[in-house]
Amino acid sequence: MTATATSIAVLCMLCSTLAGCGGGRTSSPFAGLDPQAARELAQQIERTRAQALEADLREAFATRPPRNILMLSGGDADGAFGCGVLAGWRNAVNPADRRPTFDVVTGVSTGALMAPFAFLGSDWDDRLTEAYTGGHAAGLWRVARLAPTLNGGLLRPEALDALIHPFIDADLVAAVAREHALGRRLLVATTDLDTESACIWDMGEIASRGGEPALALFRQVLAASASLPGLFPPRRFACEADGVAYEEMHVDGGVAAPLFVMPEALLRWKQLAARLQSSRVYVIVNMSLDQTPRTTEPNVVAILARSFDAMYRASYRQALNLVCTYCSDHDLEVSIASIPVDEAGGNMLSFDTATMQRNFDAAVERARQPGFWATPAPDVSPGFDRRFRPSPAAGIGGRSATDG
């Protein structure tokens, strides 16, 4: 039983015990609707969200087909691994293997927090490294940061804001807007609790609005994507439909989309495969994908912990399998990095500075070496149409000019 799973299990037990202690909603579009009407409204909301984003991506890909796509997963404190991968990749021993400029970057949870920096390139690496190894998250569990009432989470929202605001400032948002204007795209996922669906945000479009409102919304979306349910309260977004104002509650994007290569609706676009021809997809998974068999103690905490650990790991393997299947079907090259099983086992909810620095340093050194990345190999197994397992790759060979 890992400390991470124990923390999650205890958190869930506490939250279930204290359910109903939080504050109420100011408004909801689903209030008073019967189930059928609620489903129809949810579908309408999802279509409305998707239409503008799909139109923008189609236009952008028509003029600048993406050659390098980076996907960044969740993992909480283990985001130090992904941060280290980006830093080491920049200085790979083989110059041909060094980090390319990405045409599309997608991020979820802790991956969403590092996504703007990966999108902007190596000039922003020092700021990203400071965010993950500078000790800023070490005091996350201080009593002063606990919420006075359980209004959606054990910690105050300001506890997460304090980790985001110093690093996501007006200069960074303006830089994202400039790259967006060149046809590059930065996408972040949150989970809409009411519709039980992933919501994909075009962060470049938000940045392009300019001014303090754009900065505030940019930060709010990142905070929502990293708001682990029960730990941090959901982020609320003011919305309007047919002249009626309401609010949406969004939490960690990993609840609905552990990782993603493109918005789901866009994957059904017949021209997407042609636009992605010769593209290469890189996936940084901030956790270990390997099974860790061991004896489970016969007590409720151990059973809950082990169950959540298995569910969490399985959800990421399944999401990665779907990505690899899509890429295989469309002849897209995929390179995957995840935490080695012999370096896993820490507590993703423990933001100990020394541990995060150690994970960062190990990832930097590994990412510099030839053969660091893995490529998916087909593995047909009973009960599955297609599965994939990692196998060593000879190199990564980015297709566009390096950024560092």
Tab-separated table of C-alpha atoms in Angstrom:
chain	number	residue	atom	x	y	z
A	1	MET	CA	0.000	0.000	0.000
A	2	THR	CA	1.536	3.323	-1.064
A	3	ALA	CA	1.367	6.431	1.054
A	4	THR	CA	-0.414	8.116	-1.837
A	5	ALA	CA	-3.222	5.595	-1.872
A	6	THR	CA	-3.475	5.716	1.917
A	7	SER	CA	-3.861	9.500	1.788
A	8	ILE	CA	-6.571	9.250	-0.858
A	9	ALA	CA	-8.426	6.517	0.997
A	10	VAL	CA	-8.416	8.391	4.291
A	11	LEU	CA	-9.428	11.572	2.476
A	12	CYS	CA	-12.381	9.815	0.843
A	13	MET	CA	-13.496	8.277	4.125
A	14	LEU	CA	-13.360	11.672	5.837
A	15	CYS	CA	-15.188	13.417	3.021
A	16	SER	CA	-17.934	10.797	2.907
A	17	THR	CA	-18.369	11.102	6.660
A	18	LEU	CA	-18.694	14.857	6.446
A	19	ALA	CA	-20.725	15.012	3.239
A	20	GLY	CA	-23.223	17.828	3.199
A	21	CYS	CA	-21.124	20.149	5.343
A	22	GLY	CA	-20.186	22.417	2.438
A	23	GLY	CA	-21.872	25.547	1.176
A	24	GLY	CA	-24.619	25.611	-1.429
A	25	ARG	CA	-24.568	26.519	-5.119
A	26	THR	CA	-25.684	29.944	-6.217
A	27	SER	CA	-27.170	28.516	-9.416
A	28	SER	CA	-27.141	25.429	-11.618
A	29	PRO	CA	-28.595	24.885	-15.087
A	30	PHE	CA	-29.815	21.445	-14.017
A	31	ALA	CA	-31.827	22.524	-10.983
A	32	GLY	CA	-35.394	21.186	-11.188
A	33	LEU	CA	-34.899	19.278	-14.453
A	34	ASP	CA	-36.002	15.692	-14.905
A	35	PRO	CA	-33.240	13.231	-15.921
A	36	GLN	CA	-34.044	13.299	-19.637
A	37	ALA	CA	-34.134	17.101	-19.799
A	38	ALA	CA	-30.880	17.251	-17.815
A	39	ARG	CA	-29.159	14.891	-20.256
A	40	GLU	CA	-30.345	16.919	-23.236
A	41	LEU	CA	-29.096	20.136	-21.643
A	42	ALA	CA	-25.735	18.538	-20.826
A	43	GLN	CA	-25.351	17.448	-24.457
A	44	GLN	CA	-26.210	20.960	-25.617
A	45	ILE	CA	-23.625	22.485	-23.278
A	46	GLU	CA	-20.958	20.053	-24.489
A	47	ARG	CA	-21.773	20.767	-28.168
A	48	THR	CA	-21.588	24.509	-27.581
A	49	ARG	CA	-18.201	24.175	-25.872
A	50	ALA	CA	-16.816	21.968	-28.620
A	51	GLN	CA	-17.974	23.931	-31.661
A	52	ALA	CA	-15.836	27.035	-31.176
A	53	LEU	CA	-12.758	25.036	-30.186
A	54	GLU	CA	-13.109	22.631	-33.093
A	55	ALA	CA	-13.511	25.482	-35.580
A	56	ASP	CA	-10.411	27.197	-34.211
A	57	LEU	CA	-8.284	24.029	-34.316
A	58	ARG	CA	-9.402	23.174	-37.842
A	59	GLU	CA	-8.417	26.638	-39.039
A	60	ALA	CA	-5.099	26.555	-37.189
A	61	PHE	CA	-4.170	23.077	-38.458
A	62	ALA	CA	-5.071	24.029	-42.028
A	63	THR	CA	-2.376	26.728	-42.018
A	64	ARG	CA	0.092	25.084	-39.585
A	65	PRO	CA	-0.256	21.294	-39.419
A	66	PRO	CA	1.183	20.140	-36.087
A	67	ARG	CA	4.462	18.251	-36.311
A	68	ASN	CA	5.212	17.789	-32.620
A	69	ILE	CA	2.512	17.219	-29.993
A	70	LEU	CA	3.250	16.966	-26.262
A	71	MET	CA	0.860	15.425	-23.725
A	72	LEU	CA	1.402	16.006	-19.994
A	73	SER	CA	-0.470	13.886	-17.449
A	74	GLY	CA	-1.443	14.397	-13.832
A	75	GLY	CA	0.567	13.136	-10.872
A	76	ASP	CA	0.527	15.861	-8.170
A	77	ALA	CA	3.981	16.078	-6.519
A	78	ASP	CA	5.313	13.564	-9.045
A	79	GLY	CA	5.083	16.392	-11.548
A	80	ALA	CA	8.726	16.916	-10.533
A	81	PHE	CA	9.427	13.950	-12.825
A	82	GLY	CA	7.895	15.667	-15.852
A	83	CYS	CA	9.656	18.900	-15.001
A	84	GLY	CA	12.961	17.014	-14.898
A	85	VAL	CA	12.230	15.275	-18.199
A	86	LEU	CA	11.721	18.618	-19.917
A	87	ALA	CA	14.954	20.001	-18.458
A	88	GLY	CA	17.037	16.949	-19.322
A	89	TRP	CA	15.499	16.579	-22.772
A	90	ARG	CA	16.646	20.090	-23.631
A	91	ASN	CA	20.262	18.987	-23.108
A	92	ALA	CA	20.098	15.443	-24.486
A	93	VAL	CA	23.501	13.886	-25.158
A	94	ASN	CA	22.557	13.371	-28.798
A	95	PRO	CA	21.775	16.775	-30.349
A	96	ALA	CA	19.284	15.152	-32.742
A	97	ASP	CA	17.288	13.944	-29.723
A	98	ARG	CA	16.868	17.332	-28.068
A	99	ARG	CA	13.508	18.801	-27.214
A	100	PRO	CA	11.641	20.165	-30.229
A	101	THR	CA	9.311	23.115	-30.379
A	102	PHE	CA	5.775	21.822	-29.845
A	103	ASP	CA	2.928	22.824	-32.110
A	104	VAL	CA	0.342	21.499	-29.626
A	105	VAL	CA	0.705	20.964	-25.880
A	106	THR	CA	-2.061	19.366	-23.808
A	107	GLY	CA	-2.039	19.189	-20.014
A	108	VAL	CA	-4.081	17.715	-17.183
A	109	SER	CA	-3.772	18.411	-13.432
A	110	THR	CA	-0.089	18.896	-12.548
A	111	GLY	CA	0.539	18.489	-16.273
A	112	ALA	CA	-1.662	21.528	-16.856
A	113	LEU	CA	0.509	23.548	-14.471
A	114	MET	CA	3.682	22.751	-16.404
A	115	ALA	CA	2.038	22.916	-19.858
A	116	PRO	CA	2.428	26.707	-20.395
A	117	PHE	CA	6.168	26.461	-19.735
A	118	ALA	CA	6.625	23.454	-22.023
A	119	PHE	CA	4.616	25.333	-24.652
A	120	LEU	CA	6.798	28.443	-24.442
A	121	GLY	CA	10.092	26.572	-24.613
A	122	SER	CA	13.403	26.361	-22.803
A	123	ASP	CA	13.633	30.085	-22.033
A	124	TRP	CA	11.011	29.399	-19.364
A	125	ASP	CA	12.604	26.255	-17.916
A	126	ASP	CA	14.209	28.027	-14.954
A	127	ARG	CA	10.836	29.321	-13.809
A	128	LEU	CA	9.275	25.877	-14.148
A	129	THR	CA	12.128	24.256	-12.235
A	130	GLU	CA	11.796	26.790	-9.423
A	131	ALA	CA	8.052	26.093	-9.214
A	132	TYR	CA	8.616	22.359	-8.641
A	133	THR	CA	11.884	22.249	-6.704
A	134	GLY	CA	11.989	25.584	-4.891
A	135	GLY	CA	10.089	24.371	-1.820
A	136	HIS	CA	6.970	26.422	-2.541
A	137	ALA	CA	4.637	23.445	-2.022
A	138	ALA	CA	6.348	22.134	1.118
A	139	GLY	CA	3.920	23.877	3.444
A	140	LEU	CA	0.773	22.826	1.614
A	141	TRP	CA	-0.479	20.803	4.594
A	142	ARG	CA	0.022	23.522	7.208
A	143	VAL	CA	-2.933	24.020	9.511
A	144	ALA	CA	-3.260	27.629	8.360
A	145	ARG	CA	-4.082	26.367	4.863
A	146	LEU	CA	-6.849	24.035	6.000
A	147	ALA	CA	-10.333	25.228	5.125
A	148	PRO	CA	-12.294	26.470	8.174
A	149	THR	CA	-15.372	24.639	6.861
A	150	LEU	CA	-15.608	21.793	4.370
A	151	ASN	CA	-16.920	23.954	1.554
A	152	GLY	CA	-15.810	21.549	-1.147
A	153	GLY	CA	-12.293	20.703	0.062
A	154	LEU	CA	-10.001	20.191	3.018
A	155	LEU	CA	-7.643	22.981	1.927
A	156	ARG	CA	-8.348	26.601	1.165
A	157	PRO	CA	-8.322	27.534	-2.533
A	158	GLU	CA	-5.680	30.138	-1.680
A	159	ALA	CA	-3.278	27.287	-0.862
A	160	LEU	CA	-3.279	26.250	-4.531
A	161	ASP	CA	-3.380	29.830	-5.796
A	162	ALA	CA	-0.163	30.512	-3.880
A	163	LEU	CA	1.556	27.821	-5.954
A	164	ILE	CA	0.240	29.190	-9.258
A	165	HIS	CA	0.108	32.977	-9.159
A	166	PRO	CA	3.841	33.713	-8.611
A	167	PHE	CA	4.747	31.736	-11.731
A	168	ILE	CA	1.762	32.419	-14.007
A	169	ASP	CA	1.936	36.166	-14.522
A	170	ALA	CA	1.019	38.729	-17.174
A	171	ASP	CA	4.306	38.251	-19.054
A	172	LEU	CA	3.743	34.505	-19.403
A	173	VAL	CA	0.138	34.947	-20.544
A	174	ALA	CA	1.226	37.558	-23.110
A	175	ALA	CA	3.881	35.140	-24.407
A	176	VAL	CA	1.245	32.395	-24.790
A	177	ALA	CA	-0.936	34.829	-26.748
A	178	ARG	CA	1.927	35.590	-29.147
A	179	GLU	CA	2.535	31.911	-29.854
A	180	HIS	CA	-1.195	31.316	-30.279
A	181	ALA	CA	-1.220	33.966	-32.995
A	182	LEU	CA	1.431	31.938	-34.844
A	183	GLY	CA	-0.886	28.925	-34.989
A	184	ARG	CA	0.398	26.937	-32.014
A	185	ARG	CA	-2.127	25.649	-29.486
A	186	LEU	CA	-2.101	25.103	-25.707
A	187	LEU	CA	-4.983	22.992	-24.384
A	188	VAL	CA	-5.899	22.174	-20.767
A	189	ALA	CA	-8.576	19.800	-19.432
A	190	THR	CA	-10.835	20.246	-16.411
A	191	THR	CA	-13.790	18.109	-15.302
A	192	ASP	CA	-17.280	19.631	-15.188
A	193	LEU	CA	-18.880	17.884	-12.216
A	194	ASP	CA	-22.462	18.590	-13.286
A	195	THR	CA	-22.122	17.090	-16.773
A	196	GLU	CA	-19.532	14.489	-15.689
A	197	SER	CA	-17.453	15.358	-18.736
A	198	ALA	CA	-14.040	16.710	-19.657
A	199	CYS	CA	-13.920	20.350	-20.653
A	200	ILE	CA	-11.027	21.362	-22.938
A	201	TRP	CA	-9.895	24.977	-22.658
A	202	ASP	CA	-7.983	26.816	-25.386
A	203	MET	CA	-5.505	28.663	-23.187
A	204	GLY	CA	-4.074	30.651	-26.089
A	205	GLU	CA	-7.510	32.015	-26.922
A	206	ILE	CA	-7.958	33.037	-23.284
A	207	ALA	CA	-4.528	34.665	-23.253
A	208	SER	CA	-5.330	36.565	-26.459
A	209	ARG	CA	-8.159	38.422	-24.735
A	210	GLY	CA	-5.530	40.413	-22.845
A	211	GLY	CA	-5.611	42.348	-19.596
A	212	GLU	CA	-6.360	41.333	-16.035
A	213	PRO	CA	-9.516	39.339	-16.903
A	214	ALA	CA	-7.482	37.083	-19.191
A	215	LEU	CA	-4.806	36.558	-16.534
A	216	ALA	CA	-7.438	35.783	-13.895
A	217	LEU	CA	-9.263	33.245	-16.092
A	218	PHE	CA	-5.979	31.661	-17.210
A	219	ARG	CA	-5.004	31.091	-13.583
A	220	GLN	CA	-8.486	29.901	-12.647
A	221	VAL	CA	-8.521	27.226	-15.347
A	222	LEU	CA	-5.103	25.925	-14.283
A	223	ALA	CA	-6.251	25.840	-10.662
A	224	ALA	CA	-9.404	23.939	-11.620
A	225	SER	CA	-7.431	21.379	-13.598
A	226	ALA	CA	-5.213	20.745	-10.541
A	227	SER	CA	-7.990	20.736	-7.901
A	228	LEU	CA	-7.972	17.159	-6.628
A	229	PRO	CA	-11.574	16.469	-5.498
A	230	GLY	CA	-11.953	16.572	-1.742
A	231	LEU	CA	-8.525	18.096	-1.242
A	232	PHE	CA	-9.141	21.423	-2.989
A	233	PRO	CA	-12.592	22.941	-3.540
A	234	PRO	CA	-13.988	23.023	-7.084
A	235	ARG	CA	-13.484	26.193	-9.089
A	236	ARG	CA	-16.665	27.950	-10.115
A	237	PHE	CA	-17.104	29.600	-13.495
A	238	ALA	CA	-19.821	32.101	-14.321
A	239	CYS	CA	-21.659	31.076	-17.518
A	240	GLU	CA	-24.695	32.081	-19.527
A	241	ALA	CA	-27.002	30.164	-21.862
A	242	ASP	CA	-30.058	31.575	-23.621
A	243	GLY	CA	-29.831	34.683	-21.467
A	244	VAL	CA	-29.819	32.703	-18.213
A	245	ALA	CA	-26.821	33.094	-15.902
A	246	TYR	CA	-25.521	30.093	-13.981
A	247	GLU	CA	-22.260	28.677	-12.668
A	248	GLU	CA	-20.282	25.539	-13.423
A	249	MET	CA	-18.149	23.635	-10.916
A	250	HIS	CA	-14.880	22.231	-12.292
A	251	VAL	CA	-12.309	19.950	-10.655
A	252	ASP	CA	-9.154	18.052	-11.579
A	253	GLY	CA	-9.094	17.250	-15.296
A	254	GLY	CA	-7.773	13.772	-14.528
A	255	VAL	CA	-11.176	12.732	-13.204
A	256	ALA	CA	-12.570	12.657	-16.752
A	257	ALA	CA	-9.442	12.765	-18.938
A	258	PRO	CA	-6.193	11.452	-17.410
A	259	LEU	CA	-4.445	12.600	-20.600
A	260	PHE	CA	-5.533	13.539	-24.127
A	261	VAL	CA	-4.033	14.161	-27.538
A	262	MET	CA	-6.946	16.185	-28.976
A	263	PRO	CA	-10.500	17.090	-27.932
A	264	GLU	CA	-12.618	13.955	-28.324
A	265	ALA	CA	-15.019	15.433	-30.871
A	266	LEU	CA	-12.126	16.543	-33.087
A	267	LEU	CA	-10.842	12.963	-33.296
A	268	ARG	CA	-13.920	12.173	-35.412
A	269	TRP	CA	-12.998	14.880	-37.950
A	270	LYS	CA	-12.136	13.036	-41.162
A	271	GLN	CA	-9.497	15.582	-42.162
A	272	LEU	CA	-7.621	15.373	-38.858
A	273	ALA	CA	-5.516	12.395	-39.941
A	274	ALA	CA	-4.380	14.295	-43.019
A	275	ARG	CA	-3.523	17.357	-40.920
A	276	LEU	CA	-1.526	15.202	-38.495
A	277	GLN	CA	0.361	13.338	-41.201
A	278	SER	CA	4.059	13.050	-40.207
A	279	SER	CA	3.253	14.299	-36.713
A	280	ARG	CA	5.000	12.871	-33.668
A	281	VAL	CA	3.311	12.534	-30.288
A	282	TYR	CA	5.259	12.684	-27.020
A	283	VAL	CA	3.635	11.599	-23.752
A	284	ILE	CA	5.027	12.367	-20.290
A	285	VAL	CA	3.186	10.337	-17.656
A	286	ASN	CA	3.902	11.609	-14.142
A	287	MET	CA	3.432	8.234	-12.484
A	288	SER	CA	4.552	4.621	-12.851
A	289	LEU	CA	2.445	2.568	-15.254
A	290	ASP	CA	3.789	-0.746	-14.001
A	291	GLN	CA	1.844	-3.020	-11.688
A	292	THR	CA	3.231	-3.345	-8.163
A	293	PRO	CA	2.007	-6.721	-6.790
A	294	ARG	CA	2.180	-7.080	-3.007
A	295	THR	CA	0.104	-8.360	-0.098
A	296	THR	CA	-2.910	-6.255	0.885
A	297	GLU	CA	-3.714	-6.193	4.589
A	298	PRO	CA	-7.324	-7.176	5.477
A	299	ASN	CA	-8.422	-3.834	6.956
A	300	VAL	CA	-10.672	-1.133	5.557
A	301	VAL	CA	-7.984	1.526	5.057
A	302	ALA	CA	-5.606	-0.890	3.313
A	303	ILE	CA	-8.389	-2.235	1.083
A	304	LEU	CA	-9.588	1.241	0.130
A	305	ALA	CA	-6.040	2.417	-0.457
A	306	ARG	CA	-5.118	-0.536	-2.632
A	307	SER	CA	-8.358	-0.213	-4.604
A	308	PHE	CA	-7.824	3.475	-5.322
A	309	ASP	CA	-4.203	2.849	-6.268
A	310	ALA	CA	-5.253	0.137	-8.733
A	311	MET	CA	-8.091	2.251	-10.147
A	312	TYR	CA	-5.834	5.294	-10.583
A	313	ARG	CA	-3.115	3.335	-12.358
A	314	ALA	CA	-5.611	1.452	-14.546
A	315	SER	CA	-7.297	4.682	-15.666
A	316	TYR	CA	-3.981	6.040	-16.903
A	317	ARG	CA	-3.062	2.821	-18.692
A	318	GLN	CA	-6.468	2.786	-20.373
A	319	ALA	CA	-6.201	6.430	-21.443
A	320	LEU	CA	-2.714	5.826	-22.805
A	321	ASN	CA	-3.924	2.726	-24.624
A	322	LEU	CA	-6.621	4.767	-26.376
A	323	VAL	CA	-4.080	7.384	-27.447
A	324	CYS	CA	-1.695	4.722	-28.734
A	325	THR	CA	-4.486	2.963	-30.611
A	326	TYR	CA	-5.517	6.191	-32.344
A	327	CYS	CA	-1.916	7.011	-33.235
A	328	SER	CA	-1.262	3.483	-34.528
A	329	ASP	CA	-4.393	3.561	-36.665
A	330	HIS	CA	-3.216	6.839	-38.233
A	331	ASP	CA	0.497	6.031	-38.510
A	332	LEU	CA	1.580	8.602	-35.934
A	333	GLU	CA	4.807	7.992	-34.054
A	334	VAL	CA	4.480	7.919	-30.250
A	335	SER	CA	7.220	8.323	-27.623
A	336	ILE	CA	6.359	7.711	-23.958
A	337	ALA	CA	8.119	8.555	-20.693
A	338	SER	CA	6.842	7.418	-17.295
A	339	ILE	CA	8.323	6.982	-13.837
A	340	PRO	CA	10.304	3.716	-13.618
A	341	VAL	CA	8.816	1.232	-11.194
A	342	ASP	CA	12.033	1.177	-9.158
A	343	GLU	CA	11.749	4.948	-8.633
A	344	ALA	CA	8.017	4.925	-7.838
A	345	GLY	CA	6.270	4.297	-4.547
A	346	GLY	CA	6.453	7.768	-3.074
A	347	ASN	CA	3.512	9.848	-1.900
A	348	MET	CA	2.120	12.020	-4.684
A	349	LEU	CA	0.403	14.135	-2.030
A	350	SER	CA	3.629	14.724	-0.106
A	351	PHE	CA	5.352	17.815	-1.426
A	352	ASP	CA	8.621	17.263	0.421
A	353	THR	CA	11.228	19.489	-1.224
A	354	ALA	CA	14.119	17.014	-0.946
A	355	THR	CA	12.046	14.219	-2.486
A	356	MET	CA	10.842	16.401	-5.340
A	357	GLN	CA	14.410	17.568	-6.009
A	358	ARG	CA	15.605	13.957	-6.037
A	359	ASN	CA	12.877	12.946	-8.499
A	360	PHE	CA	13.666	15.963	-10.663
A	361	ASP	CA	17.413	15.227	-10.723
A	362	ALA	CA	16.865	11.554	-11.597
A	363	ALA	CA	14.536	12.502	-14.469
A	364	VAL	CA	17.002	15.096	-15.794
A	365	GLU	CA	19.799	12.554	-15.974
A	366	ARG	CA	17.648	9.839	-17.536
A	367	ALA	CA	16.118	12.165	-20.138
A	368	ARG	CA	19.567	13.186	-21.362
A	369	GLN	CA	20.531	9.639	-22.262
A	370	PRO	CA	19.934	7.870	-25.591
A	371	GLY	CA	17.093	5.359	-25.503
A	372	PHE	CA	15.210	7.203	-22.753
A	373	TRP	CA	11.868	7.181	-24.566
A	374	ALA	CA	9.685	4.139	-25.100
A	375	THR	CA	7.548	3.399	-28.125
A	376	PRO	CA	4.271	1.449	-27.926
A	377	ALA	CA	4.428	-2.137	-29.165
A	378	PRO	CA	1.202	-4.001	-30.099
A	379	ASP	CA	0.153	-6.593	-27.539
A	380	VAL	CA	-3.010	-8.478	-28.462
A	381	SER	CA	-4.520	-9.967	-25.298
A	382	PRO	CA	-7.757	-11.874	-24.610
A	383	GLY	CA	-10.628	-9.525	-23.845
A	384	PHE	CA	-9.054	-6.532	-25.574
A	385	ASP	CA	-9.139	-5.501	-29.228
A	386	ARG	CA	-5.660	-4.037	-28.869
A	387	ARG	CA	-3.336	-3.179	-26.051
A	388	PHE	CA	0.096	-1.646	-25.960
A	389	ARG	CA	3.139	-2.175	-23.818
A	390	PRO	CA	6.249	0.037	-23.690
A	391	SER	CA	9.362	-1.130	-25.470
A	392	PRO	CA	12.708	0.702	-25.619
A	393	ALA	CA	13.179	3.161	-28.442
A	394	ALA	CA	16.523	3.882	-30.067
A	395	GLY	CA	15.991	7.636	-30.005
A	396	ILE	CA	13.450	10.401	-30.207
A	397	GLY	CA	14.513	12.563	-33.151
A	398	GLY	CA	12.179	15.568	-33.000
A	399	ARG	CA	10.998	16.730	-36.416
A	400	SER	CA	11.179	20.494	-35.944
A	401	ALA	CA	13.932	22.847	-34.906
A	402	THR	CA	15.000	22.445	-31.305
A	403	ASP	CA	14.030	25.160	-28.883
A	404	GLY	CA	17.070	25.047	-26.711
